[in-house]
């Protein structure tokens, strides 16, 4: 792949739009409605998310209901909207449901995907002397509080025989973390794709360790309990989940085409979008919400409870509805792969 370099300032604007389902921010405005029929499904989305994906895959062409899209910058505010019944459904990463459930929010996890965790990584500057996670002892690490990367950092340190208290944590949202990382104000940055691919392709950093074998690689679709209690809305949610599953298969089969759409939607350079698709975004496979998935999320919940970042212990299983599992493979099924990440 042709290499290129971008300044930190040039990275900030497009990547600020991609504060993923893993970190917190505020909601944006609604987008246009699609489909026919009197039933309206209110769907929470993110830039370059479900709407762009379904449209690119042709899955919005024959909807038997209308969709009202509301765009959010990340998963936590999307789940706040689900709790408030402002939206019926939305897709998030593996950590926002833990924090929402821990806060007592009215949410229900209804579907899951499993993707390659190579895009979740602890990055260090290219010339850094650090070589393993154990080398982080006493060093400064930027991470977004309550994000999937936050758990990645905790789990990576634990595997290396360290605790979170052994490093100096700078709780920074991605745009600020990127600036701190590129200016040398922090020694490392725990983050996710497409930030990982952006830093690697800019030549400003390398991976110290990634999420493979450390984090579960799960993503979730979450619904409002009130929507699931409505027979017609529950039927629409089931149909929407199936469309997302088919669209994810389309992404894997059409990585270049999806990367063009994703780049246009988010402002990412095409080369970064394609690298992120092949490293993580395109590798996701629909999987069952099974005991293994629930146990893995419970571990995340218990970890954050122990650190007093989640206010109360709870059973993640109480926030799961398996009615849309159908005949999906286990949650531990290997993610799709394009071979060596580009």
Short mmCIF file of C-alpha atoms in Angstrom, two decimals, residues 54-292:
data_model
loop_
_atom_site.label_atom_id
_atom_site.label_comp_id
_atom_site.label_asym_id
_atom_site.label_seq_id
_atom_site.Cartn_x
_atom_site.Cartn_y
_atom_site.Cartn_z
CA UNK A 54 -27.24 -0.31 4.81
CA UNK A 55 -27.54 2.16 1.94
CA UNK A 56 -24.27 1.00 0.38
CA UNK A 57 -25.35 -2.63 0.67
CA UNK A 58 -28.78 -1.93 -0.86
CA UNK A 59 -30.59 -2.90 2.32
CA UNK A 60 -32.69 0.29 2.54
CA UNK A 61 -34.38 -0.25 -0.82
CA UNK A 62 -37.42 -2.26 0.29
CA UNK A 63 -38.14 -1.33 3.90
CA UNK A 64 -41.72 -2.13 4.99
CA UNK A 65 -41.47 0.65 7.60
CA UNK A 66 -39.94 4.11 7.83
CA UNK A 67 -36.71 4.85 9.63
CA UNK A 68 -36.05 8.09 11.46
CA UNK A 69 -32.29 8.43 11.89
CA UNK A 70 -30.69 10.33 14.76
CA UNK A 71 -26.92 10.78 14.63
CA UNK A 72 -24.73 10.58 17.74
CA UNK A 73 -21.00 10.98 18.14
CA UNK A 74 -20.64 7.78 20.15
CA UNK A 75 -22.29 4.91 21.98
CA UNK A 76 -22.93 6.36 25.47
CA UNK A 77 -25.15 9.26 24.37
CA UNK A 78 -26.90 6.89 21.95
CA UNK A 79 -27.75 4.61 24.86
CA UNK A 80 -28.89 7.61 26.90
CA UNK A 81 -31.37 8.26 24.09
CA UNK A 82 -32.46 4.60 24.16
CA UNK A 83 -33.01 4.89 27.91
CA UNK A 84 -35.05 8.06 27.37
CA UNK A 85 -37.09 6.29 24.63
CA UNK A 86 -35.95 8.94 22.16
CA UNK A 87 -34.65 6.17 19.89
CA UNK A 88 -35.76 2.55 19.62
CA UNK A 89 -32.54 0.91 18.52
CA UNK A 90 -28.84 1.45 17.86
CA UNK A 91 -25.44 -0.21 17.48
CA UNK A 92 -22.62 0.22 20.00
CA UNK A 93 -19.35 -1.37 21.08
CA UNK A 94 -18.76 -3.79 23.95
CA UNK A 95 -18.37 -1.28 26.77
CA UNK A 96 -21.21 1.31 26.57
CA UNK A 97 -23.87 -1.30 27.50
CA UNK A 98 -21.89 -2.11 30.64
CA UNK A 99 -21.86 1.52 31.78
CA UNK A 100 -25.51 2.05 30.81
CA UNK A 101 -26.63 -1.08 32.64
CA UNK A 102 -24.50 -0.17 35.64
CA UNK A 103 -26.29 3.18 35.78
CA UNK A 104 -29.66 1.41 35.76
CA UNK A 105 -30.62 2.51 32.24
CA UNK A 106 -33.53 0.85 30.49
CA UNK A 107 -31.71 -0.91 27.64
CA UNK A 108 -31.83 -4.40 26.15
CA UNK A 109 -29.02 -6.01 24.14
CA UNK A 110 -30.63 -7.91 21.26
CA UNK A 111 -27.84 -8.89 18.83
CA UNK A 112 -24.08 -9.26 18.63
CA UNK A 113 -21.17 -9.32 16.21
CA UNK A 114 -17.63 -10.61 16.68
CA UNK A 115 -14.75 -8.84 14.94
CA UNK A 116 -10.98 -8.97 14.84
CA UNK A 117 -9.53 -7.10 17.83
CA UNK A 118 -6.37 -6.07 15.96
CA UNK A 119 -7.77 -2.56 15.60
CA UNK A 120 -7.94 -2.12 19.39
CA UNK A 121 -4.39 -1.32 20.33
CA UNK A 122 -1.93 0.39 22.62
CA UNK A 123 0.13 2.66 20.40
CA UNK A 124 3.55 4.16 21.06
CA UNK A 125 5.56 6.67 19.01
CA UNK A 126 7.57 5.05 16.25
CA UNK A 127 10.90 5.69 17.99
CA UNK A 128 9.72 4.69 21.47
CA UNK A 129 11.98 2.35 23.48
CA UNK A 130 8.89 0.59 24.89
CA UNK A 131 8.50 -2.96 23.53
CA UNK A 132 5.94 -4.75 25.71
CA UNK A 133 3.00 -3.84 27.91
CA UNK A 134 5.20 -4.44 30.95
CA UNK A 135 7.38 -1.54 29.80
CA UNK A 136 4.44 0.80 30.47
CA UNK A 137 5.14 0.76 34.21
CA UNK A 138 5.53 4.35 35.35
CA UNK A 139 4.68 5.70 31.89
CA UNK A 140 1.85 7.98 30.83
CA UNK A 141 -0.98 6.46 28.77
CA UNK A 142 -3.87 8.34 27.14
CA UNK A 143 -7.26 6.61 27.04
CA UNK A 144 -10.92 7.58 26.85
CA UNK A 145 -12.62 6.85 30.16
CA UNK A 146 -15.16 4.05 30.03
CA UNK A 147 -14.22 3.08 26.51
CA UNK A 148 -13.39 -0.36 25.12
CA UNK A 149 -9.80 0.89 25.00
CA UNK A 150 -9.99 1.56 28.74
CA UNK A 151 -10.72 -2.11 29.34
CA UNK A 152 -8.06 -3.07 26.80
CA UNK A 153 -5.50 -1.10 28.80
CA UNK A 154 -6.58 -2.66 32.10
CA UNK A 155 -6.56 -6.20 30.68
CA UNK A 156 -3.23 -5.71 28.89
CA UNK A 157 -1.58 -4.47 32.07
CA UNK A 158 -3.08 -7.33 34.05
CA UNK A 159 -1.68 -9.86 31.59
CA UNK A 160 1.73 -8.21 31.97
CA UNK A 161 1.54 -8.47 35.76
CA UNK A 162 0.70 -4.80 36.30
CA UNK A 163 -2.25 -2.83 37.65
CA UNK A 164 -3.82 0.35 36.38
CA UNK A 165 -2.17 2.16 39.30
CA UNK A 166 1.24 1.21 37.86
CA UNK A 167 0.80 3.68 34.96
CA UNK A 168 -0.05 7.35 34.80
CA UNK A 169 -3.42 7.46 33.07
CA UNK A 170 -4.46 10.56 31.12
CA UNK A 171 -8.21 10.41 30.55
CA UNK A 172 -8.56 12.06 27.15
CA UNK A 173 -11.11 11.87 24.38
CA UNK A 174 -9.65 10.84 20.99
CA UNK A 175 -9.01 14.28 19.48
CA UNK A 176 -7.17 15.45 22.59
CA UNK A 177 -5.39 12.12 22.94
CA UNK A 178 -4.20 12.29 19.35
CA UNK A 179 -2.74 15.74 19.94
CA UNK A 180 -1.06 14.60 23.15
CA UNK A 181 0.32 11.50 21.44
CA UNK A 182 1.72 13.24 18.37
CA UNK A 183 3.28 16.02 20.47
CA UNK A 184 4.98 13.56 22.82
CA UNK A 185 3.00 14.57 25.91
CA UNK A 186 2.08 10.94 26.60
CA UNK A 187 4.15 7.79 26.21
CA UNK A 188 1.34 5.63 24.82
CA UNK A 189 -2.27 5.74 23.63
CA UNK A 190 -4.89 3.00 24.08
CA UNK A 191 -7.38 3.38 21.23
CA UNK A 192 -9.37 1.67 18.46
CA UNK A 193 -9.79 1.74 14.71
CA UNK A 194 -9.85 3.88 12.60
CA UNK A 195 -7.50 5.82 14.89
CA UNK A 196 -5.13 2.86 14.98
CA UNK A 197 -4.92 2.69 11.19
CA UNK A 198 -4.61 6.49 10.96
CA UNK A 199 -1.60 6.60 13.29
CA UNK A 200 0.09 3.62 11.63
CA UNK A 201 -0.31 5.01 8.12
CA UNK A 202 0.81 8.48 9.19
CA UNK A 203 4.11 6.94 10.25
CA UNK A 204 3.81 8.55 13.69
CA UNK A 205 3.43 5.39 15.74
CA UNK A 206 3.46 1.63 16.02
CA UNK A 207 1.51 -1.00 17.93
CA UNK A 208 2.92 -1.97 21.32
CA UNK A 209 0.19 -4.59 21.80
CA UNK A 210 -3.27 -5.16 20.38
CA UNK A 211 -6.53 -6.63 21.60
CA UNK A 212 -6.16 -10.11 20.17
CA UNK A 213 -6.53 -12.60 23.00
CA UNK A 214 -7.14 -9.71 25.41
CA UNK A 215 -10.61 -8.32 24.63
CA UNK A 216 -13.73 -10.04 23.33
CA UNK A 217 -14.10 -8.20 20.00
CA UNK A 218 -17.87 -7.99 20.45
CA UNK A 219 -20.22 -5.28 19.25
CA UNK A 220 -23.91 -5.06 20.07
CA UNK A 221 -27.28 -3.89 18.84
CA UNK A 222 -29.34 -2.45 21.66
CA UNK A 223 -33.07 -1.74 21.83
CA UNK A 224 -35.41 0.11 24.13
CA UNK A 225 -37.49 -2.31 26.23
CA UNK A 226 -40.58 -0.28 25.38
CA UNK A 227 -39.96 -0.83 21.65
CA UNK A 228 -39.53 -4.57 22.17
CA UNK A 229 -42.82 -4.63 24.07
CA UNK A 230 -44.56 -3.22 20.98
CA UNK A 231 -45.34 -6.17 18.69
CA UNK A 232 -44.94 -4.23 15.44
CA UNK A 233 -41.79 -2.41 16.50
CA UNK A 234 -40.26 -5.66 17.74
CA UNK A 235 -40.94 -7.18 14.32
CA UNK A 236 -39.30 -4.17 12.64
CA UNK A 237 -36.28 -4.44 14.95
CA UNK A 238 -35.91 -8.10 14.01
CA UNK A 239 -36.02 -7.20 10.32
CA UNK A 240 -33.52 -4.37 10.83
CA UNK A 241 -31.12 -6.72 12.64
CA UNK A 242 -31.27 -9.13 9.70
CA UNK A 243 -30.50 -6.30 7.27
CA UNK A 244 -27.48 -5.30 9.33
CA UNK A 245 -26.27 -8.89 9.31
CA UNK A 246 -26.55 -9.13 5.53
CA UNK A 247 -24.88 -5.74 5.11
CA UNK A 248 -21.92 -6.85 7.23
CA UNK A 249 -21.46 -9.76 4.85
CA UNK A 250 -21.55 -7.31 1.94
CA UNK A 251 -18.79 -5.24 3.57
CA UNK A 252 -16.51 -8.25 3.84
CA UNK A 253 -17.06 -9.07 0.16
CA UNK A 254 -16.68 -5.44 -1.00
CA UNK A 255 -13.97 -3.84 1.19
CA UNK A 256 -12.82 -1.29 -1.39
CA UNK A 257 -16.35 -0.17 -2.23
CA UNK A 258 -17.26 0.19 1.46
CA UNK A 259 -14.01 2.02 2.23
CA UNK A 260 -14.89 4.64 -0.42
CA UNK A 261 -18.31 5.16 1.16
CA UNK A 262 -16.92 5.22 4.70
CA UNK A 263 -14.22 7.70 3.71
CA UNK A 264 -16.75 10.00 2.07
CA UNK A 265 -19.10 9.84 5.07
CA UNK A 266 -16.44 10.52 7.69
CA UNK A 267 -13.72 12.54 5.98
CA UNK A 268 -11.14 9.81 6.51
CA UNK A 269 -8.50 9.35 3.80
CA UNK A 270 -9.46 6.38 1.62
CA UNK A 271 -6.23 4.54 2.46
CA UNK A 272 -7.00 4.79 6.19
CA UNK A 273 -10.58 3.65 5.72
CA UNK A 274 -9.49 0.65 3.68
CA UNK A 275 -6.81 -0.30 6.21
CA UNK A 276 -9.36 -0.08 9.04
CA UNK A 277 -11.89 -2.15 7.06
CA UNK A 278 -9.35 -4.91 6.53
CA UNK A 279 -7.94 -4.75 10.05
CA UNK A 280 -11.23 -4.67 11.95
CA UNK A 281 -14.35 -3.01 10.51
CA UNK A 282 -14.94 -5.54 7.73
CA UNK A 283 -14.08 -8.62 9.80
CA UNK A 284 -17.22 -8.65 11.91
CA UNK A 285 -19.45 -11.70 11.81
CA UNK A 286 -22.97 -11.94 13.30
CA UNK A 287 -22.91 -14.26 16.33
CA UNK A 288 -25.33 -15.49 18.96
CA UNK A 289 -25.92 -13.72 22.24
CA UNK A 290 -24.88 -16.79 24.20
CA UNK A 291 -23.52 -17.66 27.63
CA UNK A 292 -19.94 -17.00 26.53
#
